[in-house]
XYZ file of C-alpha atoms in Angstrom:
542
model
C 70.837 -45.818 -20.687
C 71.932 -48.964 -18.905
C 68.322 -49.792 -18.003
C 67.146 -49.361 -21.596
C 70.048 -51.410 -22.885
C 69.271 -54.201 -20.399
C 65.606 -54.292 -21.484
C 66.715 -54.477 -25.120
C 69.023 -57.444 -24.374
C 66.189 -59.231 -22.524
C 63.825 -58.679 -25.463
C 66.355 -60.069 -27.943
C 67.050 -63.090 -25.681
C 63.313 -63.760 -25.340
C 62.863 -63.680 -29.149
C 65.787 -66.068 -29.670
C 64.397 -68.574 -27.149
C 60.909 -68.262 -28.661
C 62.340 -68.829 -32.158
C 64.257 -71.928 -31.098
C 61.198 -73.317 -29.271
C 59.008 -72.743 -32.332
C 61.652 -74.261 -34.622
C 61.878 -77.330 -32.392
C 58.105 -77.805 -32.497
C 57.927 -77.347 -36.240
C 60.593 -80.013 -36.803
C 58.642 -82.682 -34.880
C 57.211 -85.089 -37.442
C 53.791 -86.629 -36.837
C 53.099 -90.357 -37.131
C 50.770 -89.660 -40.051
C 53.578 -87.889 -41.915
C 55.842 -90.894 -41.414
C 53.106 -93.236 -42.679
C 52.737 -91.100 -45.807
C 56.490 -91.030 -46.331
C 56.673 -94.831 -45.979
C 53.863 -95.211 -48.527
C 55.689 -92.917 -50.961
C 58.874 -94.980 -50.597
C 56.976 -98.242 -51.158
C 55.215 -96.781 -54.215
C 58.569 -95.662 -55.615
C 60.105 -99.112 -55.102
C 56.992 -100.764 -56.562
C 57.127 -98.671 -59.730
C 60.912 -98.666 -60.276
C 62.175 -101.715 -58.294
C 65.073 -99.465 -57.214
C 65.959 -99.727 -53.511
C 69.489 -98.348 -53.197
C 68.272 -94.725 -53.423
C 65.746 -95.168 -50.596
C 67.907 -96.844 -47.963
C 69.034 -93.650 -46.186
C 65.510 -92.242 -46.236
C 64.170 -95.420 -44.622
C 66.920 -95.403 -42.003
C 66.097 -91.785 -41.081
C 62.326 -92.253 -40.723
C 62.848 -95.524 -38.826
C 65.052 -93.719 -36.331
C 62.507 -90.887 -36.025
C 59.605 -93.317 -35.487
C 61.512 -95.106 -32.704
C 62.535 -91.878 -30.990
C 58.876 -90.817 -30.880
C 57.698 -94.339 -29.929
C 55.296 -94.467 -32.894
C 53.604 -97.770 -33.850
C 54.577 -97.094 -37.461
C 58.168 -97.983 -36.447
C 57.360 -101.671 -37.006
C 56.189 -101.459 -40.670
C 59.028 -99.037 -41.422
C 61.485 -101.461 -39.831
C 60.213 -104.423 -41.864
C 60.481 -102.359 -45.068
C 64.042 -101.422 -44.077
C 64.815 -105.118 -43.527
C 63.395 -105.979 -46.952
C 65.586 -103.310 -48.537
C 68.711 -104.552 -46.757
C 67.789 -108.097 -47.865
C 67.528 -106.966 -51.506
C 71.019 -105.467 -51.162
C 72.294 -108.776 -49.641
C 73.235 -107.054 -46.360
C 72.425 -109.946 -43.998
C 74.101 -108.368 -40.963
C 71.842 -105.289 -41.142
C 68.718 -107.430 -41.631
C 69.495 -109.316 -38.416
C 70.344 -106.110 -36.552
C 67.011 -104.449 -37.419
C 65.066 -107.687 -36.732
C 66.592 -107.997 -33.275
C 65.642 -104.381 -32.611
C 62.074 -104.921 -33.863
C 61.449 -107.972 -31.667
C 61.276 -105.722 -28.610
C 58.469 -103.727 -30.282
C 56.114 -106.698 -30.883
C 52.828 -106.339 -28.990
C 49.150 -107.325 -29.250
C 48.513 -104.648 -31.884
C 51.363 -105.809 -34.147
C 50.249 -107.006 -37.570
C 50.744 -110.830 -37.649
C 51.758 -110.767 -41.312
C 54.411 -108.134 -40.627
C 55.745 -110.067 -37.633
C 55.774 -113.299 -39.663
C 57.549 -111.565 -42.518
C 60.075 -110.018 -40.114
C 61.024 -113.429 -38.658
C 61.155 -114.936 -42.163
C 63.660 -112.335 -43.372
C 65.717 -112.730 -40.200
C 65.761 -116.516 -40.689
C 66.971 -116.184 -44.275
C 69.811 -113.854 -43.276
C 70.882 -116.072 -40.361
C 71.013 -119.010 -42.772
C 73.048 -117.009 -45.282
C 75.651 -116.362 -42.560
C 75.732 -120.038 -41.543
C 73.755 -119.812 -38.275
C 71.428 -122.644 -39.268
C 70.060 -123.532 -35.819
C 69.082 -119.914 -35.153
C 67.698 -119.708 -38.677
C 65.411 -122.685 -38.059
C 64.107 -121.162 -34.798
C 63.306 -117.897 -36.579
C 61.438 -119.799 -39.300
C 59.324 -121.512 -36.645
C 58.479 -118.126 -35.105
C 57.471 -116.882 -38.544
C 55.207 -119.870 -39.109
C 53.497 -119.372 -35.723
C 52.257 -115.902 -36.733
C 50.915 -117.105 -40.102
C 48.011 -118.816 -38.324
C 46.942 -115.503 -36.774
C 46.297 -113.804 -40.146
C 42.516 -113.424 -40.605
C 42.312 -112.486 -44.299
C 42.544 -115.659 -46.429
C 44.347 -114.059 -49.382
C 46.820 -112.262 -47.136
C 47.483 -115.546 -45.313
C 48.027 -117.378 -48.636
C 50.406 -114.625 -49.780
C 52.589 -114.626 -46.663
C 52.423 -118.439 -46.423
C 53.748 -118.596 -49.975
C 56.577 -116.243 -49.038
C 57.334 -118.356 -45.971
C 57.427 -121.753 -47.722
C 59.481 -120.534 -50.686
C 62.047 -118.983 -48.328
C 61.996 -121.968 -45.936
C 63.094 -124.159 -48.856
C 66.374 -122.230 -48.790
C 67.055 -123.487 -45.253
C 67.275 -127.082 -46.503
C 69.560 -126.011 -49.333
C 71.842 -124.141 -46.904
C 71.916 -127.003 -44.380
C 72.569 -129.595 -47.132
C 70.019 -131.860 -45.434
C 66.968 -133.455 -47.001
C 67.480 -131.934 -50.478
C 64.039 -133.169 -51.512
C 62.571 -130.800 -48.900
C 63.763 -127.907 -51.074
C 61.385 -129.035 -53.817
C 58.612 -129.898 -51.329
C 58.488 -126.414 -49.801
C 58.855 -124.663 -53.146
C 55.809 -126.602 -54.361
C 53.904 -125.706 -51.163
C 54.791 -122.060 -51.715
C 53.583 -122.268 -55.308
C 50.285 -123.855 -54.217
C 49.697 -121.093 -51.649
C 50.363 -118.392 -54.257
C 47.931 -119.978 -56.708
C 45.181 -119.939 -54.041
C 45.204 -116.126 -53.925
C 41.955 -114.834 -55.415
C 42.081 -112.266 -58.208
C 38.582 -110.907 -57.526
C 38.203 -108.252 -54.817
C 41.371 -109.477 -53.166
C 43.466 -107.454 -50.737
C 46.520 -108.803 -52.597
C 47.135 -107.173 -55.970
C 47.375 -109.625 -58.929
C 50.849 -108.331 -59.645
C 52.064 -109.546 -56.242
C 50.504 -112.962 -56.822
C 52.217 -113.454 -60.163
C 55.479 -112.041 -58.857
C 55.466 -114.883 -56.333
C 54.561 -117.529 -58.889
C 57.274 -116.401 -61.311
C 59.891 -116.265 -58.539
C 59.061 -119.732 -57.165
C 58.973 -121.335 -60.621
C 62.360 -119.775 -61.387
C 63.697 -121.339 -58.156
C 62.264 -124.697 -59.194
C 64.141 -124.283 -62.476
C 67.385 -123.898 -60.516
C 66.444 -126.815 -58.242
C 66.060 -129.250 -61.140
C 69.198 -127.870 -62.774
C 71.623 -127.612 -59.850
C 70.343 -129.302 -56.670
C 68.710 -132.599 -57.644
C 71.108 -135.272 -58.838
C 71.128 -136.238 -61.585
C 69.906 -132.942 -63.008
C 66.579 -132.853 -64.852
C 66.960 -130.064 -67.441
C 63.646 -130.876 -69.165
C 61.665 -130.428 -65.946
C 63.695 -127.306 -65.170
C 62.844 -125.850 -68.578
C 59.143 -126.608 -68.061
C 59.047 -124.331 -65.005
C 61.186 -121.732 -66.745
C 58.883 -121.563 -69.772
C 55.836 -121.198 -67.495
C 57.461 -118.208 -65.814
C 58.465 -116.640 -69.128
C 54.890 -117.014 -70.381
C 53.546 -115.242 -67.283
C 56.080 -112.432 -67.743
C 54.894 -112.075 -71.334
C 51.173 -111.784 -70.496
C 51.121 -110.420 -66.943
C 52.429 -107.321 -65.251
C 55.180 -108.292 -62.792
C 57.823 -106.165 -61.070
C 60.768 -105.094 -63.196
C 63.208 -106.499 -60.650
C 61.508 -109.905 -60.679
C 61.367 -109.927 -64.474
C 65.066 -109.044 -64.654
C 65.939 -111.898 -62.270
C 63.829 -114.265 -64.407
C 65.861 -113.373 -67.502
C 69.032 -113.937 -65.502
C 67.805 -117.449 -64.626
C 66.906 -118.049 -68.293
C 70.329 -116.838 -69.427
C 72.105 -119.105 -66.941
C 69.886 -122.081 -67.847
C 70.386 -121.872 -71.590
C 74.109 -121.217 -71.276
C 74.376 -124.342 -69.109
C 72.471 -126.253 -71.825
C 74.937 -124.884 -74.422
C 72.145 -123.006 -76.193
C 74.217 -119.858 -76.554
C 71.759 -118.025 -78.807
C 68.978 -118.206 -76.223
C 71.402 -117.378 -73.421
C 72.383 -114.212 -75.303
C 68.733 -113.391 -76.082
C 67.621 -113.465 -72.430
C 70.770 -111.763 -71.159
C 70.093 -108.882 -73.593
C 66.455 -108.648 -72.426
C 67.679 -108.574 -68.842
C 70.130 -105.776 -69.664
C 67.294 -103.695 -71.145
C 65.415 -103.921 -67.836
C 68.558 -103.339 -65.798
C 69.045 -99.972 -67.520
C 65.702 -98.858 -66.051
C 66.295 -100.360 -62.609
C 70.028 -99.671 -62.263
C 71.180 -102.891 -60.599
C 74.998 -103.171 -60.899
C 74.991 -106.743 -59.516
C 72.418 -107.794 -62.142
C 74.360 -106.055 -64.914
C 77.517 -107.859 -63.799
C 75.852 -111.300 -64.205
C 74.438 -110.390 -67.631
C 77.864 -109.219 -68.802
C 79.344 -112.537 -67.608
C 76.727 -114.574 -69.484
C 77.182 -112.513 -72.669
C 80.984 -112.729 -72.475
C 80.977 -116.516 -72.057
C 78.173 -117.185 -74.557
C 79.747 -115.080 -77.322
C 83.165 -116.664 -76.742
C 81.531 -120.111 -76.869
C 80.134 -119.108 -80.299
C 83.687 -118.049 -81.310
C 82.468 -114.465 -81.612
C 85.582 -112.968 -80.045
C 84.651 -109.409 -81.020
C 81.440 -109.379 -78.952
C 83.024 -111.538 -76.260
C 85.871 -109.071 -75.740
C 83.425 -106.170 -75.829
C 81.358 -107.520 -72.930
C 84.455 -108.641 -71.067
C 85.763 -105.064 -71.205
C 82.385 -103.768 -70.019
C 82.472 -106.304 -67.181
C 85.951 -105.212 -66.081
C 84.986 -101.537 -66.237
C 81.776 -102.194 -64.267
C 83.620 -104.036 -61.499
C 86.085 -101.148 -61.199
C 83.234 -98.621 -61.014
C 81.432 -100.703 -58.352
C 84.532 -100.506 -56.179
C 84.758 -96.748 -56.757
C 81.082 -96.235 -55.894
C 81.511 -98.188 -52.671
C 84.429 -95.956 -51.666
C 82.507 -92.738 -52.309
C 79.038 -93.773 -51.118
C 79.359 -91.734 -47.919
C 80.230 -88.622 -49.926
C 77.098 -89.064 -52.054
C 74.892 -89.238 -48.970
C 76.547 -86.103 -47.578
C 75.964 -84.207 -50.837
C 72.291 -85.199 -50.882
C 71.841 -83.966 -47.325
C 73.507 -80.622 -48.148
C 71.214 -80.029 -51.119
C 68.144 -80.847 -49.063
C 69.177 -78.530 -46.254
C 69.920 -75.669 -48.646
C 66.242 -75.694 -49.657
C 65.049 -75.176 -46.096
C 64.495 -71.414 -45.842
C 63.880 -71.399 -42.071
C 66.912 -73.428 -41.005
C 69.690 -71.654 -39.159
C 73.400 -72.232 -39.612
C 73.611 -73.815 -36.171
C 70.843 -76.319 -36.885
C 72.307 -77.134 -40.288
C 75.784 -77.848 -38.900
C 74.359 -79.861 -36.015
C 72.270 -82.128 -38.252
C 75.031 -82.410 -40.858
C 77.713 -83.557 -38.404
C 75.376 -85.929 -36.552
C 74.506 -87.659 -39.844
C 78.175 -87.885 -40.791
C 78.979 -89.442 -37.422
C 76.065 -91.888 -37.717
C 77.024 -92.769 -41.291
C 80.675 -93.387 -40.413
C 79.651 -95.300 -37.292
C 77.314 -97.475 -39.337
C 80.004 -98.227 -41.910
C 82.537 -98.960 -39.171
C 80.123 -101.302 -37.402
C 79.252 -103.120 -40.651
C 82.869 -103.690 -41.650
C 83.858 -104.670 -38.125
C 81.082 -107.295 -37.965
C 81.808 -108.537 -41.480
C 85.571 -108.771 -40.901
C 85.009 -110.586 -37.609
C 82.872 -113.224 -39.317
C 85.308 -113.574 -42.238
C 88.297 -113.826 -39.873
C 86.559 -116.528 -37.836
C 85.809 -118.558 -40.974
C 89.362 -117.986 -42.235
C 90.927 -119.261 -38.992
C 88.664 -122.329 -39.044
C 89.748 -123.044 -42.611
C 93.452 -122.596 -41.792
C 93.098 -125.008 -38.859
C 91.442 -127.508 -41.183
C 94.265 -127.197 -43.754
C 96.935 -127.695 -41.072
C 95.323 -130.968 -39.997
C 94.770 -132.295 -43.529
C 98.036 -134.214 -43.653
C 97.198 -136.043 -40.404
C 93.699 -136.790 -41.641
C 95.044 -138.202 -44.899
C 97.479 -140.464 -43.058
C 94.881 -142.201 -40.933
C 92.152 -141.962 -43.562
C 92.250 -145.685 -44.325
C 91.915 -146.512 -40.623
C 88.694 -144.525 -40.572
C 87.472 -146.416 -43.606
C 88.164 -149.703 -41.844
C 86.149 -148.560 -38.845
C 83.261 -147.602 -41.091
C 83.411 -150.888 -42.992
C 81.207 -152.359 -40.267
C 78.457 -149.969 -41.392
C 78.626 -151.127 -45.015
C 75.337 -150.926 -46.914
C 73.523 -154.257 -46.654
C 73.076 -154.309 -50.434
C 76.853 -154.376 -51.040
C 79.279 -157.065 -49.947
C 81.863 -155.949 -47.372
C 84.702 -157.064 -49.658
C 83.325 -154.927 -52.487
C 83.042 -151.937 -50.154
C 86.658 -152.264 -49.010
C 87.854 -152.573 -52.618
C 85.975 -149.419 -53.565
C 87.333 -147.541 -50.529
C 90.863 -148.495 -51.550
C 90.257 -147.218 -55.099
C 88.668 -144.022 -53.788
C 91.720 -143.424 -51.596
C 94.013 -143.886 -54.608
C 91.747 -141.617 -56.657
C 92.169 -138.888 -54.039
C 95.934 -139.313 -53.714
C 96.489 -139.131 -57.489
C 94.280 -136.012 -57.650
C 92.212 -137.329 -60.555
C 89.308 -135.238 -59.286
C 91.005 -132.222 -60.932
C 89.883 -133.417 -64.365
C 87.156 -131.114 -65.635
C 85.244 -133.934 -67.341
C 84.979 -136.196 -64.274
C 81.568 -137.875 -63.938
C 80.231 -140.570 -61.631
C 79.693 -142.838 -64.643
C 83.297 -142.410 -65.779
C 84.640 -142.895 -62.264
C 82.539 -146.029 -61.727
C 83.737 -147.453 -65.046
C 87.397 -146.865 -64.132
C 86.770 -148.602 -60.772
C 85.141 -151.596 -62.490
C 81.833 -151.113 -60.687
C 78.439 -149.477 -61.289
C 77.245 -145.979 -60.386
C 74.765 -147.255 -57.784
C 77.450 -149.023 -55.716
C 79.869 -146.108 -56.027
C 77.199 -143.576 -55.096
C 76.156 -145.559 -51.994
C 79.751 -145.971 -50.791
C 80.506 -142.249 -51.240
C 77.301 -141.344 -49.429
C 78.020 -143.762 -46.543
C 81.687 -142.907 -46.026
C 81.922 -139.291 -47.183
C 78.454 -138.136 -46.092
C 78.042 -136.395 -49.450
C 76.579 -137.006 -52.851
C 78.970 -137.330 -55.802
C 78.973 -133.650 -56.822
C 79.435 -132.466 -53.227
C 82.270 -134.975 -52.794
C 84.125 -133.767 -55.911
C 83.589 -130.115 -54.968
C 84.983 -130.705 -51.460
C 88.119 -132.383 -52.870
C 88.706 -129.591 -55.379
C 88.201 -126.825 -52.827
C 90.423 -128.646 -50.325
C 93.114 -128.918 -53.034
C 93.009 -125.253 -54.037
C 92.930 -123.935 -50.451
C 95.951 -126.083 -49.627
C 97.851 -124.792 -52.677
C 97.002 -121.197 -51.842
C 98.111 -121.705 -48.237
C 101.383 -123.475 -49.053
C 102.557 -121.494 -52.094
C 102.311 -117.690 -52.293
C 102.746 -117.837 -56.101
C 99.234 -119.318 -56.421
C 97.790 -116.215 -54.735
C 98.814 -114.140 -57.746
C 96.650 -116.146 -60.166
C 93.315 -114.838 -61.408
C 90.127 -116.501 -60.125
C 89.426 -117.879 -63.618
C 92.864 -119.547 -63.643
C 92.375 -121.032 -60.173
C 89.006 -122.390 -61.288
C 90.599 -124.138 -64.291
C 93.455 -125.530 -62.187
C 91.053 -127.356 -59.890
C 88.765 -128.672 -62.627
C 86.066 -126.044 -63.160
C 85.205 -124.854 -66.651
C 83.093 -121.999 -65.251
C 84.630 -119.666 -62.645
C 81.208 -118.716 -61.257
C 80.509 -122.383 -60.424
C 83.947 -122.513 -58.749
C 83.190 -119.430 -56.640
C 79.828 -120.857 -55.581
C 81.375 -124.207 -54.592
C 84.217 -122.472 -52.713
C 81.778 -120.286 -50.752
C 79.566 -123.280 -49.839
C 82.527 -125.321 -48.626
C 84.403 -122.602 -46.714
C 81.964 -119.750 -46.037
C 84.441 -117.435 -47.823
C 84.854 -116.287 -51.393
C 88.188 -117.163 -53.052
C 89.099 -113.451 -53.048
C 88.383 -113.068 -49.314
C 90.483 -116.152 -48.542
C 93.440 -114.920 -50.628
C 93.315 -111.424 -49.067
C 93.275 -112.919 -45.533
C 96.150 -115.257 -46.434
C 98.267 -112.368 -47.691
C 97.631 -110.383 -44.508
C 98.575 -113.315 -42.249
C 101.464 -114.942 -44.088
C 103.125 -112.258 -46.211
C 105.208 -109.501 -44.523
C 104.007 -105.953 -45.131
C 106.294 -103.806 -47.258
C 107.022 -100.293 -46.066
């Protein structure tokens, strides 16, 4: 009996081991399967422009490709970077790029390598690492010359130049270079052939529309003085292409957002509403909460500007509700991923309870670890910028006291076209202008300021540029942001105000313009700065 029982146990053990071995083999995914899965993801994004539902799938197949040392890991990684970039997750873009650099070899596609460095450069610039950003752009450019196919080279060159223009905007150096590289990008896109080309016409016109929309913003916001007529010329060209050509839904939606912003800025509220509504129609298909948020803002402000309080309140309520739901979705995103995994695993007839639990808990751990790492990195960067800003505020009083001494030192470098006496008079008036906080007036212009100083705009502009190292708009923005950060730091009551109220108090009619200026000056959003201030200066209540 014992002998028979022992043989039975051995047989059962053998079958269990054989089953587990077979299960392990069946779960190994081939490189061809991963290529097909990547193609399916890209097709889905191409047809819907939706990326947020594919991020986990891309992360999983990227990890699998690396574990098996497949060459397909590189194209999967670049697609993952592109998805993170679309979701404005710069930290993750850099993380994947750094990982991919170790996988570059002689067989690597030059256009994929170039594109990888380009995306890394853009994310480094967005986080303020401009020197590293420039190096990455140079690496990207080096690989462009290795692309054999002319149309493919024109396509990726267009992507490179249009993105490289952003470096000059971020660094606030050579603003004309922004336009120069946008034009170069546009020229490269227009060189792409539409006959028997390896680049689909849709991709070509997506590029053209995107670059022309950026040129619209350049002539509206970057060049001084603004050139709204030139900006509208590029905008109308893009709108005409969108009307007659097939472009991606995401790109078309972003074009309508640009049009809505442009016409609202030009006080053409009817057109601003028209394009914001068209953008909302596309957003319903794409499901882009960030895009919907901007359209709601445009519609709220445009309707209120038309004294249509009914519609204005309606979209303001929708905007408030959307922002609340975005916060809720962010809190429960991990739960959604877990639910999706459970449903998928329930469909697998051959999976055992042990395998299910193992995979489930590993994914939970990876997901939580990823979230922890992201927030830790983000908070570290924000805390560093916050401390730098606090240090700057603490030294402001000293800087203001010896400010005139610095002006006297710089008087030696006065522009040759302006008499030294005139320069010193203007510096004295500028100092008084700053002390009396006249820069808080919402209608301040360089013409009005020059008139009150008894001079002309050319002299005033040159003096500001020489002694403040900024153009007029940058100078006013820096004063306003310095004022509001000081108030927030010194008086806890100010931290209770809404962002719209803070914007008005420091001279901005539009709170979105205020937020943009604040972020450019400090590297933080007003909300992030206020939250950090409360944590550091206000005692916690138990």
